[in-house]
Each structure stands twice: as structure tokens, then as C-alpha cells.
Amino acid sequence: MTQIIILGATGSVGETAYRVIQAQPDRIAVDGLVAHRQAEKLWEMGQRLHANWIGLTDREQAAELRHQHQGQSGPRIISGMDDILEAIAISPATKVIGAMSGFSGLMPTLTALENGKDILLANKETLVAAGDLVQRVALQRGRKILPVDSEHSAIFQCLALNQPFKRILLTCSGGPFRGRTKEELKTVTVEDALRHPNWSMGAKITIDSATLMNKGLEIIEAHHLFGVPYEQVEVLIHPQSIVHSLVEFVDGATMAQLGWPDMAVPVQVALSWPDRWPLAGPALDLTQQPLTFDKPDTDTFEALDLARQAGIAGGLMPTVLNAANEVAVGLFLSRSIRFLSIVEIIKDVLGAFTDNTSVVALEQILEADRWARRQAEDMAMRYRL
Ligand SMILES: NC(=O)c1ccc[n+]([C@@H]2O[C@H](COP(=O)([O-])OP(=O)(O)OC[C@H]3O[C@@H](n4cnc5c(N)ncnc54)[C@H](OP(=O)(O)O)[C@@H]3O)[C@@H](O)[C@H]2O)c1
């Protein structure tokens, strides 16, 4: 029986993990579940999965939940990030599913690795903001980072035999605005951007999918996960989201992993690897629609090249890119700026970052993240509606 912790249990990936785990009661036991504010939902999940503890980073929500369930049997309630990190550190769990959104996933991921746990990582921002550091800690502690992001899971499966390859082809649906011009993007709304054609996901990643920043972040994620230089990672538009990514080997043979767009597969692959477990779901039917591929429009969707360039620059530049993007996406979601201003703010912040250095310590990352967030807020004043 494998004991696990789920970070971001109440989110889209967290709920998928919850479904996968409920179907595997003889294989997986849950020690802890972590979320930010959705207290009652986390409590119910904890009850159903017989978790030993649940943790809420929002202390007020944790206090309220304790009050509501005083005297009832159920998981222990942990409050605030510091106590959650302590619970992760001493947990008997050997695997941690990293499904928090954004930079908030960094500290729990590092704590898990430092304390001998493998990470099953959906939270790409952690690798974007601190990939060198996270990989170094994993290597030092002899721990694995298993991808849960569907594209990286596909690549991971294609590379199972560790054979030499020429390039990685990351597939990308193109998001809700595929084929639109910049002019047409000037007036799109939050609702338009949240209407992803194939995937149902949290708000932040859905907006990233509309700007194509999501694919940009995934280029950096692939660089860190597979130790591959940036010039060997390409993006291929594939609107049907059936081919989850491809690897071209040195002899030209190209392998891909296919399936319906459902995160249950990559979550379960990461949990079961190197074994495979049965999973209920409709069989893939390739006769239903043609599979098409195209080049991305990097002039309209500038985020893709911005992320690649930040990755190539290395050091703290990806940390700054990630923080600026998180702030700009938040401002767009709160209807404070227009869609196209997201990329303009990121460009402004990256342009103002003149102190790039290689990363030796966590404090550098935390400081660069704080700096970029402040800058993004300041620069956004020009774009506010
Ligand atoms: N959704 C997908 O299909 C998908 C696919 C590939 C990769 N990913 C990646 O997986 C991660 C999660 O995505 P998602 O779509 O599941 O996001 P989501 O639905 O927005 O869920 C985010 C989760 O993180 C928690 N959270 C948010 N802010 C937090 C904070 N400051 N401290 C602690 N916990 C916090 C949320 O808790 P509350 O609910 O309590 O607020 C929730 O449990 C992202 O990094 C995303 O890029 C997602």
C-alpha cells in the first residue's frame, strides 16, 4: 500500500486524483490533503478518503472549519503553510501529488523532496520558477519527479527506454483563440478566454492556454524534466488534443502517446509507474475525427517565444516570467486589464529585470519572485481599465 499526500486536492487535477485514488483502495492510502480556502470540500474529501490530516493554507478558513466540526471524528485539521510544511516533512507518505496552482506549490514540493518523497508533478510553475533548484534537491535526495502534465507524461512514456532522441514535439490545442488575429483579440472577454475547447481546468491554466503561455511554461518544464536543450523542444498545434506529445528519436522514428483529453490517465500513470493499472473510460476511437497538425502563430501569441527566451536566458529569468504572468493573469481574471495586456505586462517586467544571475539558493528565487510581482503590479497601472 502506497501512502500519498495531495497538494491542491480541491482543484481540477486534485479532484481527478481523488477519483483515481477512490478506484484504487487496495493500492493507495491517503495521509494528507492540502488546499487553500475550500474548507468544507477538503473536509469531505478527507472523510471519504480516510485521510489522517487535511491542511488549509488560509488560517481563517481552517479555524472556521475546526469550529464547525468540533467534537466530530475525521481528519486532523492543520492551519497555515508553516504547519503544513511540517506535516509534509514528518508524513510517512512516499509520494506527493503536486497539484497546487502557481508559485504556491514550490515550498511544499521542496519540502517533500527534501524529506525523501517522490513528487508527481502537475504544478508546472514550480519547475518554471525554480527548476534548477528543484532538480538539484531531487538528485541530492535520490528522489523522482514524475510528470503529471499530460504532454510531459506522454514524453515520459515515449522515453521509457531512455533512448537517444533528436527532438521533443509538444502538442498544443491552440486554445479558444486559435486562428484569431491580434486585432480580434483586443476585445475578448474573461468568459471567452475561459472557454477552452478540449480541457476543463482551473482558471489560471485556462487563461495561460488562451495566451499560449501555458505551452511556453511547458517548454521550460520539458527542459528541466528531460534535461533537453531548448532548441530540441518544438511546439505543434493539434486542435483535437488526442496526440499528447511526440518524441523523434535519432534514427527518425517518432513515437507519440494518444488518448482522450482526461487527466485521469497521466495522474494514474504517475501513481502506477512502472506498472500500469486498469482504468475505466471510453476506448479511443480514431475514426471519429481527423487528427490535424499546424505550426503555432508566434506573432499573434507572443507568450510562446517570451517563455522560450526566458528559459534560454536561464538563471532567475524564468522565475520573473512566471511571477509576472501570475500577476497579469490575476488582473485579467479580475477584469482590471485587457487580454492582450497580459503579455505586454510580462514583456515590461522581463525588460526591467537587469540583475539576472544563476540560481544557487532558494532565497534568490523568493526575492526575484517578490520583485517581479511588485514590478508587474506597478507596470500594470498603465494598462488598467
Ligand atoms: N487542470 C488541468 O487539467 C491541468 C493539467 C496539467 C497541469 N495542470 C497544473 O496543475 C496545477 C493545478 O491546476 P488546476 O487546474 O487543478 O488548478 P485549480 O483548479 O485552480 O486548483 C488549484 C488548487 O491549488 C490550491 N491553491 C491555490 N492557491 C493556493 C495557495 N496559495 N496555497 C495553497 N493552495 C493553493 C487550490 O485550493 P482552493 O481550492 O482551496 O482554493 C486548489 O486546490 C497548475 O499548476 C496547472 O498548471 C493542470
GROMACS .gro file of C-alpha atoms in nm, residues 1-360:
model
  360
    1MET     CA    1   0.000   0.000   0.000
    2THR     CA    2   0.145   0.337  -0.105
    3GLN     CA    3   0.076   0.635   0.123
    4ILE     CA    4   0.034   0.968  -0.051
    5ILE     CA    5  -0.036   1.338   0.003
    6ILE     CA    6  -0.230   1.552  -0.246
    7LEU     CA    7  -0.135   1.920  -0.268
    8GLY     CA    8  -0.415   2.120  -0.431
    9ALA     CA    9  -0.670   1.845  -0.359
   10THR     CA   10  -0.974   2.067  -0.420
   11GLY     CA   11  -0.866   2.181  -0.768
   12SER     CA   12  -0.924   2.032  -1.109
   13VAL     CA   13  -0.622   1.798  -1.102
   14GLY     CA   14  -0.676   1.731  -0.731
   15GLU     CA   15  -1.033   1.617  -0.799
   16THR     CA   16  -0.911   1.390  -1.077
   17ALA     CA   17  -0.653   1.243  -0.840
   18TYR     CA   18  -0.931   1.192  -0.584
   19ARG     CA   19  -1.134   0.995  -0.845
   20VAL     CA   20  -0.832   0.784  -0.943
   21ILE     CA   21  -0.747   0.707  -0.580
   22GLN     CA   22  -1.105   0.619  -0.486
   23ALA     CA   23  -1.092   0.349  -0.755
   24GLN     CA   24  -0.768   0.204  -0.609
   25PRO     CA   25  -0.847   0.144  -0.239
   26ASP     CA   26  -0.619  -0.161  -0.220
   27ARG     CA   27  -0.321   0.019  -0.366
   28ILE     CA   28  -0.325   0.375  -0.228
   29ALA     CA   29  -0.392   0.525   0.114
   30VAL     CA   30  -0.408   0.899   0.172
   31ASP     CA   31  -0.214   1.051   0.460
   32GLY     CA   32  -0.287   1.418   0.394
   33LEU     CA   33  -0.474   1.658   0.166
   34VAL     CA   34  -0.386   2.025   0.119
   35ALA     CA   35  -0.587   2.318  -0.023
   36HIS     CA   36  -0.608   2.694   0.014
   37ARG     CA   37  -0.961   2.803   0.110
   38GLN     CA   38  -1.221   2.543   0.009
   39ALA     CA   39  -1.255   2.411   0.361
   40GLU     CA   40  -1.580   2.209   0.354
   41LYS     CA   41  -1.489   2.045   0.025
   42LEU     CA   42  -1.150   1.945   0.166
   43TRP     CA   43  -1.310   1.811   0.484
   44GLU     CA   44  -1.550   1.591   0.282
   45MET     CA   45  -1.268   1.463   0.062
   46GLY     CA   46  -1.066   1.387   0.375
   47GLN     CA   47  -1.358   1.195   0.529
   48ARG     CA   48  -1.422   0.991   0.214
   49LEU     CA   49  -1.054   0.904   0.162
   50HIS     CA   50  -0.995   0.838   0.536
   51ALA     CA   51  -0.710   1.090   0.537
   52ASN     CA   52  -0.518   1.134   0.862
   53TRP     CA   53  -0.499   1.511   0.817
   54ILE     CA   54  -0.610   1.796   0.596
   55GLY     CA   55  -0.429   2.129   0.566
   56LEU     CA   56  -0.561   2.472   0.466
   57THR     CA   57  -0.313   2.748   0.392
   58ASP     CA   58  -0.582   3.004   0.478
   59ARG     CA   59  -0.578   3.016   0.859
   60GLU     CA   60  -0.920   3.177   0.893
   61GLN     CA   61  -1.085   2.902   0.689
   62ALA     CA   62  -0.902   2.640   0.895
   63ALA     CA   63  -1.021   2.798   1.222
   64GLU     CA   64  -1.379   2.815   1.095
   65LEU     CA   65  -1.365   2.452   0.983
   66ARG     CA   66  -1.234   2.342   1.324
   67HIS     CA   67  -1.521   2.527   1.487
   68GLN     CA   68  -1.780   2.371   1.253
   69HIS     CA   69  -1.659   2.015   1.313
   70GLN     CA   70  -1.563   2.038   1.680
   71GLY     CA   71  -1.603   1.702   1.852
   72GLN     CA   72  -1.661   1.510   1.527
   73SER     CA   73  -1.438   1.228   1.416
   74GLY     CA   74  -1.243   1.297   1.100
   75PRO     CA   75  -0.905   1.411   0.976
   76ARG     CA   76  -0.689   1.640   1.190
   77ILE     CA   77  -0.710   2.000   1.063
   78ILE     CA   78  -0.380   2.177   1.003
   79SER     CA   79  -0.369   2.553   0.957
   80GLY     CA   80  -0.124   2.770   0.762
   81MET     CA   81   0.167   2.696   0.532
   82ASP     CA   82   0.432   2.651   0.806
   83ASP     CA   83   0.239   2.376   0.985
   84ILE     CA   84   0.150   2.214   0.652
   85LEU     CA   85   0.520   2.200   0.559
   86GLU     CA   86   0.591   2.038   0.897
   87ALA     CA   87   0.315   1.780   0.837
   88ILE     CA   88   0.459   1.700   0.491
   89ALA     CA   89   0.809   1.666   0.637
   90ILE     CA   90   0.711   1.411   0.902
   91SER     CA   91   0.448   1.227   0.695
   92PRO     CA   92   0.503   0.855   0.627
   93ALA     CA   93   0.379   0.917   0.269
   94THR     CA   94   0.629   0.822  -0.001
   95LYS     CA   95   0.460   1.007  -0.287
   96VAL     CA   96   0.318   1.357  -0.312
   97ILE     CA   97   0.090   1.474  -0.593
   98GLY     CA   98   0.181   1.837  -0.664
   99ALA     CA   99  -0.139   1.996  -0.796
  100MET     CA  100  -0.145   2.336  -0.629
  101SER     CA  101  -0.169   2.622  -0.873
  102GLY     CA  102   0.118   2.862  -0.930
  103PHE     CA  103   0.423   2.951  -0.721
  104SER     CA  104   0.242   2.835  -0.404
  105GLY     CA  105   0.347   2.482  -0.497
  106LEU     CA  106   0.720   2.549  -0.463
  107MET     CA  107   0.775   2.521  -0.086
  108PRO     CA  108   0.563   2.206  -0.036
  109THR     CA  109   0.738   2.044  -0.335
  110LEU     CA  110   1.084   2.124  -0.198
  111THR     CA  111   0.983   2.006   0.150
  112ALA     CA  112   0.852   1.678   0.012
  113LEU     CA  113   1.169   1.612  -0.189
  114GLU     CA  114   1.397   1.709   0.099
  115ASN     CA  115   1.213   1.460   0.319
  116GLY     CA  116   1.251   1.164   0.087
  117LYS     CA  117   0.924   1.169  -0.107
  118ASP     CA  118   0.879   1.137  -0.482
  119ILE     CA  119   0.685   1.418  -0.649
  120LEU     CA  120   0.411   1.353  -0.904
  121LEU     CA  121   0.411   1.698  -1.054
  122ALA     CA  122   0.126   1.876  -1.229
  123ASN     CA  123   0.227   2.216  -1.088
  124LYS     CA  124   0.449   2.330  -1.377
  125GLU     CA  125   0.508   2.676  -1.225
  126THR     CA  126   0.731   2.513  -0.962
  127LEU     CA  127   0.967   2.385  -1.231
  128VAL     CA  128   0.948   2.709  -1.430
  129ALA     CA  129   1.026   2.929  -1.130
  130ALA     CA  130   1.283   2.702  -0.965
  131GLY     CA  131   1.365   2.413  -1.198
  132ASP     CA  132   1.742   2.407  -1.135
  133LEU     CA  133   1.696   2.411  -0.758
  134VAL     CA  134   1.415   2.154  -0.752
  135GLN     CA  135   1.612   1.915  -0.975
  136ARG     CA  136   1.921   1.961  -0.759
  137VAL     CA  137   1.730   1.872  -0.441
  138ALA     CA  138   1.569   1.570  -0.611
  139LEU     CA  139   1.910   1.448  -0.726
  140GLN     CA  140   2.073   1.504  -0.385
  141ARG     CA  141   1.795   1.311  -0.209
  142GLY     CA  142   1.768   1.042  -0.477
  143ARG     CA  143   1.400   1.122  -0.535
  144LYS     CA  144   1.200   1.113  -0.857
  145ILE     CA  145   0.994   1.386  -1.022
  146LEU     CA  146   0.724   1.215  -1.227
  147PRO     CA  147   0.530   1.433  -1.471
  148VAL     CA  148   0.152   1.462  -1.441
  149ASP     CA  149   0.113   1.735  -1.704
  150SER     CA  150  -0.039   1.536  -1.993
  151GLU     CA  151   0.219   1.639  -2.254
  152HIS     CA  152   0.512   1.559  -2.026
  153SER     CA  153   0.354   1.233  -1.920
  154ALA     CA  154   0.332   1.145  -2.291
  155ILE     CA  155   0.701   1.229  -2.343
  156PHE     CA  156   0.795   1.040  -2.026
  157GLN     CA  157   0.616   0.730  -2.156
  158CYS     CA  158   0.781   0.760  -2.501
  159LEU     CA  159   1.122   0.789  -2.330
  160ALA     CA  160   1.069   0.488  -2.103
  161LEU     CA  161   1.367   0.305  -2.257
  162ASN     CA  162   1.591   0.610  -2.223
  163GLN     CA  163   1.691   0.602  -2.589
  164PRO     CA  164   1.871   0.892  -2.762
  165PHE     CA  165   1.635   1.139  -2.930
  166LYS     CA  166   1.660   1.437  -3.166
  167ARG     CA  167   1.365   1.644  -3.053
  168ILE     CA  168   1.053   1.665  -2.847
  169LEU     CA  169   0.729   1.783  -3.010
  170LEU     CA  170   0.493   1.931  -2.753
  171THR     CA  171   0.137   1.934  -2.882
  172CYS     CA  172  -0.088   2.232  -2.812
  173SER     CA  173  -0.461   2.265  -2.879
  174GLY     CA  174  -0.418   2.632  -2.970
  175GLY     CA  175  -0.669   2.731  -2.703
  176PRO     CA  176  -1.000   2.911  -2.757
  177PHE     CA  177  -0.845   3.181  -2.980
  178ARG     CA  178  -0.665   2.963  -3.233
  179GLY     CA  179  -0.675   3.131  -3.575
  180ARG     CA  180  -0.766   3.476  -3.439
  181THR     CA  181  -0.570   3.790  -3.526
  182LYS     CA  182  -0.426   4.033  -3.272
  183GLU     CA  183  -0.691   4.281  -3.377
  184GLU     CA  184  -0.963   4.029  -3.292
  185LEU     CA  185  -0.801   3.956  -2.955
  186LYS     CA  186  -0.826   4.321  -2.844
  187THR     CA  187  -1.184   4.284  -2.726
  188VAL     CA  188  -1.206   3.924  -2.598
  189THR     CA  189  -1.359   3.883  -2.253
  190VAL     CA  190  -1.273   3.672  -1.949
  191GLU     CA  191  -1.564   3.442  -2.037
  192ASP     CA  192  -1.432   3.395  -2.393
  193ALA     CA  193  -1.084   3.312  -2.260
  194LEU     CA  194  -1.220   3.066  -2.003
  195ARG     CA  195  -1.397   2.864  -2.276
  196HIS     CA  196  -1.126   2.606  -2.352
  197PRO     CA  197  -1.228   2.382  -2.643
  198ASN     CA  198  -1.099   2.049  -2.502
  199TRP     CA  199  -0.994   2.062  -2.136
  200SER     CA  200  -1.178   2.154  -1.818
  201MET     CA  201  -0.917   2.309  -1.586
  202GLY     CA  202  -0.862   2.574  -1.319
  203ALA     CA  203  -0.894   2.940  -1.420
  204LYS     CA  204  -0.523   3.027  -1.420
  205ILE     CA  205  -0.411   2.747  -1.652
  206THR     CA  206  -0.713   2.808  -1.877
  207ILE     CA  207  -0.607   3.170  -1.931
  208ASP     CA  208  -0.248   3.051  -1.985
  209SER     CA  209  -0.387   2.818  -2.253
  210ALA     CA  210  -0.560   3.112  -2.423
  211THR     CA  211  -0.241   3.323  -2.436
  212LEU     CA  212  -0.030   3.011  -2.516
  213MET     CA  213   0.183   3.096  -2.212
  214ASN     CA  214   0.085   2.751  -2.088
  215LYS     CA  215   0.278   2.596  -2.376
  216GLY     CA  216   0.565   2.837  -2.312
  217LEU     CA  217   0.578   2.724  -1.948
  218GLU     CA  218   0.568   2.365  -2.072
  219ILE     CA  219   0.875   2.422  -2.292
  220ILE     CA  220   1.066   2.523  -1.976
  221GLU     CA  221   0.912   2.231  -1.785
  222ALA     CA  222   1.028   1.987  -2.057
  223HIS     CA  223   1.379   2.135  -2.045
  224HIS     CA  224   1.403   2.059  -1.673
  225LEU     CA  225   1.223   1.724  -1.666
  226PHE     CA  226   1.409   1.567  -1.957
  227GLY     CA  227   1.738   1.759  -1.946
  228VAL     CA  228   1.681   1.868  -2.306
  229PRO     CA  229   1.824   2.187  -2.465
  230TYR     CA  230   1.563   2.442  -2.571
  231GLU     CA  231   1.639   2.410  -2.943
  232GLN     CA  232   1.527   2.047  -2.921
  233VAL     CA  233   1.178   2.133  -2.791
  234GLU     CA  234   0.923   2.230  -3.056
  235VAL     CA  235   0.552   2.309  -3.040
  236LEU     CA  236   0.295   2.163  -3.275
  237ILE     CA  237  -0.063   2.289  -3.289
  238HIS     CA  238  -0.300   1.991  -3.267
  239PRO     CA  239  -0.657   2.116  -3.208
  240GLN     CA  240  -0.807   1.775  -3.122
  241SER     CA  241  -0.583   1.715  -2.813
  242ILE     CA  242  -0.566   1.342  -2.886
  243VAL     CA  243  -0.191   1.315  -2.950
  244HIS     CA  244  -0.048   1.429  -2.618
  245SER     CA  245   0.309   1.482  -2.746
  246LEU     CA  246   0.577   1.311  -2.954
  247VAL     CA  247   0.944   1.220  -2.941
  248GLU     CA  248   1.159   1.192  -3.254
  249PHE     CA  249   1.450   0.955  -3.192
  250VAL     CA  250   1.797   0.986  -3.352
  251ASP     CA  251   1.703   0.739  -3.627
  252GLY     CA  252   1.399   0.946  -3.727
  253ALA     CA  253   1.146   0.705  -3.572
  254THR     CA  254   0.883   0.911  -3.393
  255MET     CA  255   0.672   0.791  -3.101
  256ALA     CA  256   0.358   0.950  -2.962
  257GLN     CA  257   0.113   0.882  -2.681
  258LEU     CA  258  -0.258   0.917  -2.765
  259GLY     CA  259  -0.577   0.925  -2.564
  260TRP     CA  260  -0.890   1.129  -2.490
  261PRO     CA  261  -0.815   1.455  -2.307
  262ASP     CA  262  -0.860   1.327  -1.950
  263MET     CA  263  -0.612   1.395  -1.670
  264ALA     CA  264  -0.701   1.063  -1.503
  265VAL     CA  265  -0.454   0.885  -1.732
  266PRO     CA  266  -0.143   1.095  -1.655
  267VAL     CA  267  -0.234   1.102  -1.283
  268GLN     CA  268  -0.267   0.723  -1.273
  269VAL     CA  269   0.042   0.663  -1.490
  270ALA     CA  270   0.247   0.866  -1.240
  271LEU     CA  271   0.098   0.670  -0.948
  272SER     CA  272   0.137   0.325  -1.103
  273TRP     CA  273   0.468   0.369  -1.289
  274PRO     CA  274   0.646   0.150  -1.398
  275ASP     CA  275   0.339  -0.072  -1.363
  276ARG     CA  276   0.006   0.001  -1.532
  277TRP     CA  277  -0.332  -0.039  -1.365
  278PRO     CA  278  -0.673  -0.076  -1.531
  279LEU     CA  279  -0.869   0.249  -1.564
  280ALA     CA  280  -1.235   0.277  -1.664
  281GLY     CA  281  -1.317   0.509  -1.953
  282PRO     CA  282  -1.422   0.516  -2.318
  283ALA     CA  283  -1.184   0.349  -2.563
  284LEU     CA  284  -1.002   0.577  -2.805
  285ASP     CA  285  -1.179   0.584  -3.142
  286LEU     CA  286  -0.954   0.727  -3.412
  287THR     CA  287  -1.227   0.703  -3.676
  288GLN     CA  288  -1.430   0.981  -3.510
  289GLN     CA  289  -1.231   1.283  -3.631
  290PRO     CA  290  -0.924   1.358  -3.840
  291LEU     CA  291  -0.609   1.446  -3.647
  292THR     CA  292  -0.453   1.767  -3.776
  293PHE     CA  293  -0.127   1.949  -3.703
  294ASP     CA  294  -0.003   2.300  -3.772
  295LYS     CA  295   0.267   2.550  -3.677
  296PRO     CA  296   0.192   2.794  -3.392
  297ASP     CA  297   0.131   3.161  -3.476
  298THR     CA  298   0.405   3.313  -3.262
  299ASP     CA  299   0.342   3.668  -3.392
  300THR     CA  300  -0.010   3.674  -3.251
  301PHE     CA  301   0.065   3.459  -2.946
  302GLU     CA  302   0.389   3.620  -2.830
  303ALA     CA  303   0.391   3.442  -2.495
  304LEU     CA  304   0.530   3.129  -2.654
  305ASP     CA  305   0.857   3.293  -2.762
  306LEU     CA  306   0.875   3.509  -2.448
  307ALA     CA  307   0.880   3.195  -2.236
  308ARG     CA  308   1.131   3.021  -2.462
  309GLN     CA  309   1.364   3.323  -2.447
  310ALA     CA  310   1.332   3.343  -2.069
  311GLY     CA  311   1.416   2.973  -2.049
  312ILE     CA  312   1.722   3.017  -2.272
  313ALA     CA  313   1.837   3.316  -2.063
  314GLY     CA  314   1.808   3.086  -1.760
  315GLY     CA  315   1.901   3.186  -1.405
  316LEU     CA  316   1.622   3.388  -1.247
  317MET     CA  317   1.460   3.499  -1.576
  318PRO     CA  318   1.203   3.214  -1.577
  319THR     CA  319   1.119   3.297  -1.212
  320VAL     CA  320   1.047   3.655  -1.316
  321LEU     CA  321   0.846   3.542  -1.619
  322ASN     CA  322   0.633   3.315  -1.402
  323ALA     CA  323   0.564   3.577  -1.135
  324ALA     CA  324   0.477   3.848  -1.390
  325ASN     CA  325   0.244   3.606  -1.567
  326GLU     CA  326   0.069   3.507  -1.241
  327VAL     CA  327   0.005   3.873  -1.154
  328ALA     CA  328  -0.107   3.966  -1.506
  329VAL     CA  329  -0.342   3.667  -1.533
  330GLY     CA  330  -0.489   3.755  -1.192
  331LEU     CA  331  -0.552   4.113  -1.310
  332PHE     CA  332  -0.718   3.990  -1.629
  333LEU     CA  333  -0.939   3.749  -1.431
  334SER     CA  334  -1.045   4.034  -1.202
  335ARG     CA  335  -1.128   4.235  -1.517
  336SER     CA  336  -0.871   4.503  -1.438
  337ILE     CA  337  -0.681   4.472  -1.769
  338ARG     CA  338  -0.749   4.352  -2.123
  339PHE     CA  339  -0.643   4.013  -2.258
  340LEU     CA  340  -0.357   4.147  -2.472
  341SER     CA  341  -0.219   4.346  -2.177
  342ILE     CA  342  -0.117   4.019  -2.007
  343VAL     CA  343   0.173   3.975  -2.248
  344GLU     CA  344   0.257   4.348  -2.250
  345ILE     CA  345   0.300   4.346  -1.872
  346ILE     CA  346   0.521   4.037  -1.886
  347LYS     CA  347   0.735   4.198  -2.157
  348ASP     CA  348   0.772   4.515  -1.946
  349VAL     CA  349   0.876   4.319  -1.636
  350LEU     CA  350   1.124   4.098  -1.823
  351GLY     CA  351   1.271   4.409  -1.987
  352ALA     CA  352   1.320   4.574  -1.648
  353PHE     CA  353   1.499   4.273  -1.499
  354THR     CA  354   1.866   4.352  -1.542
  355ASP     CA  355   2.011   4.157  -1.247
  356ASN     CA  356   1.990   3.804  -1.382
  357THR     CA  357   2.223   3.553  -1.215
  358SER     CA  358   2.242   3.177  -1.187
  359VAL     CA  359   2.047   3.025  -0.900
  360VAL     CA  360   2.237   2.889  -0.603
   0.00000   0.00000   0.00000
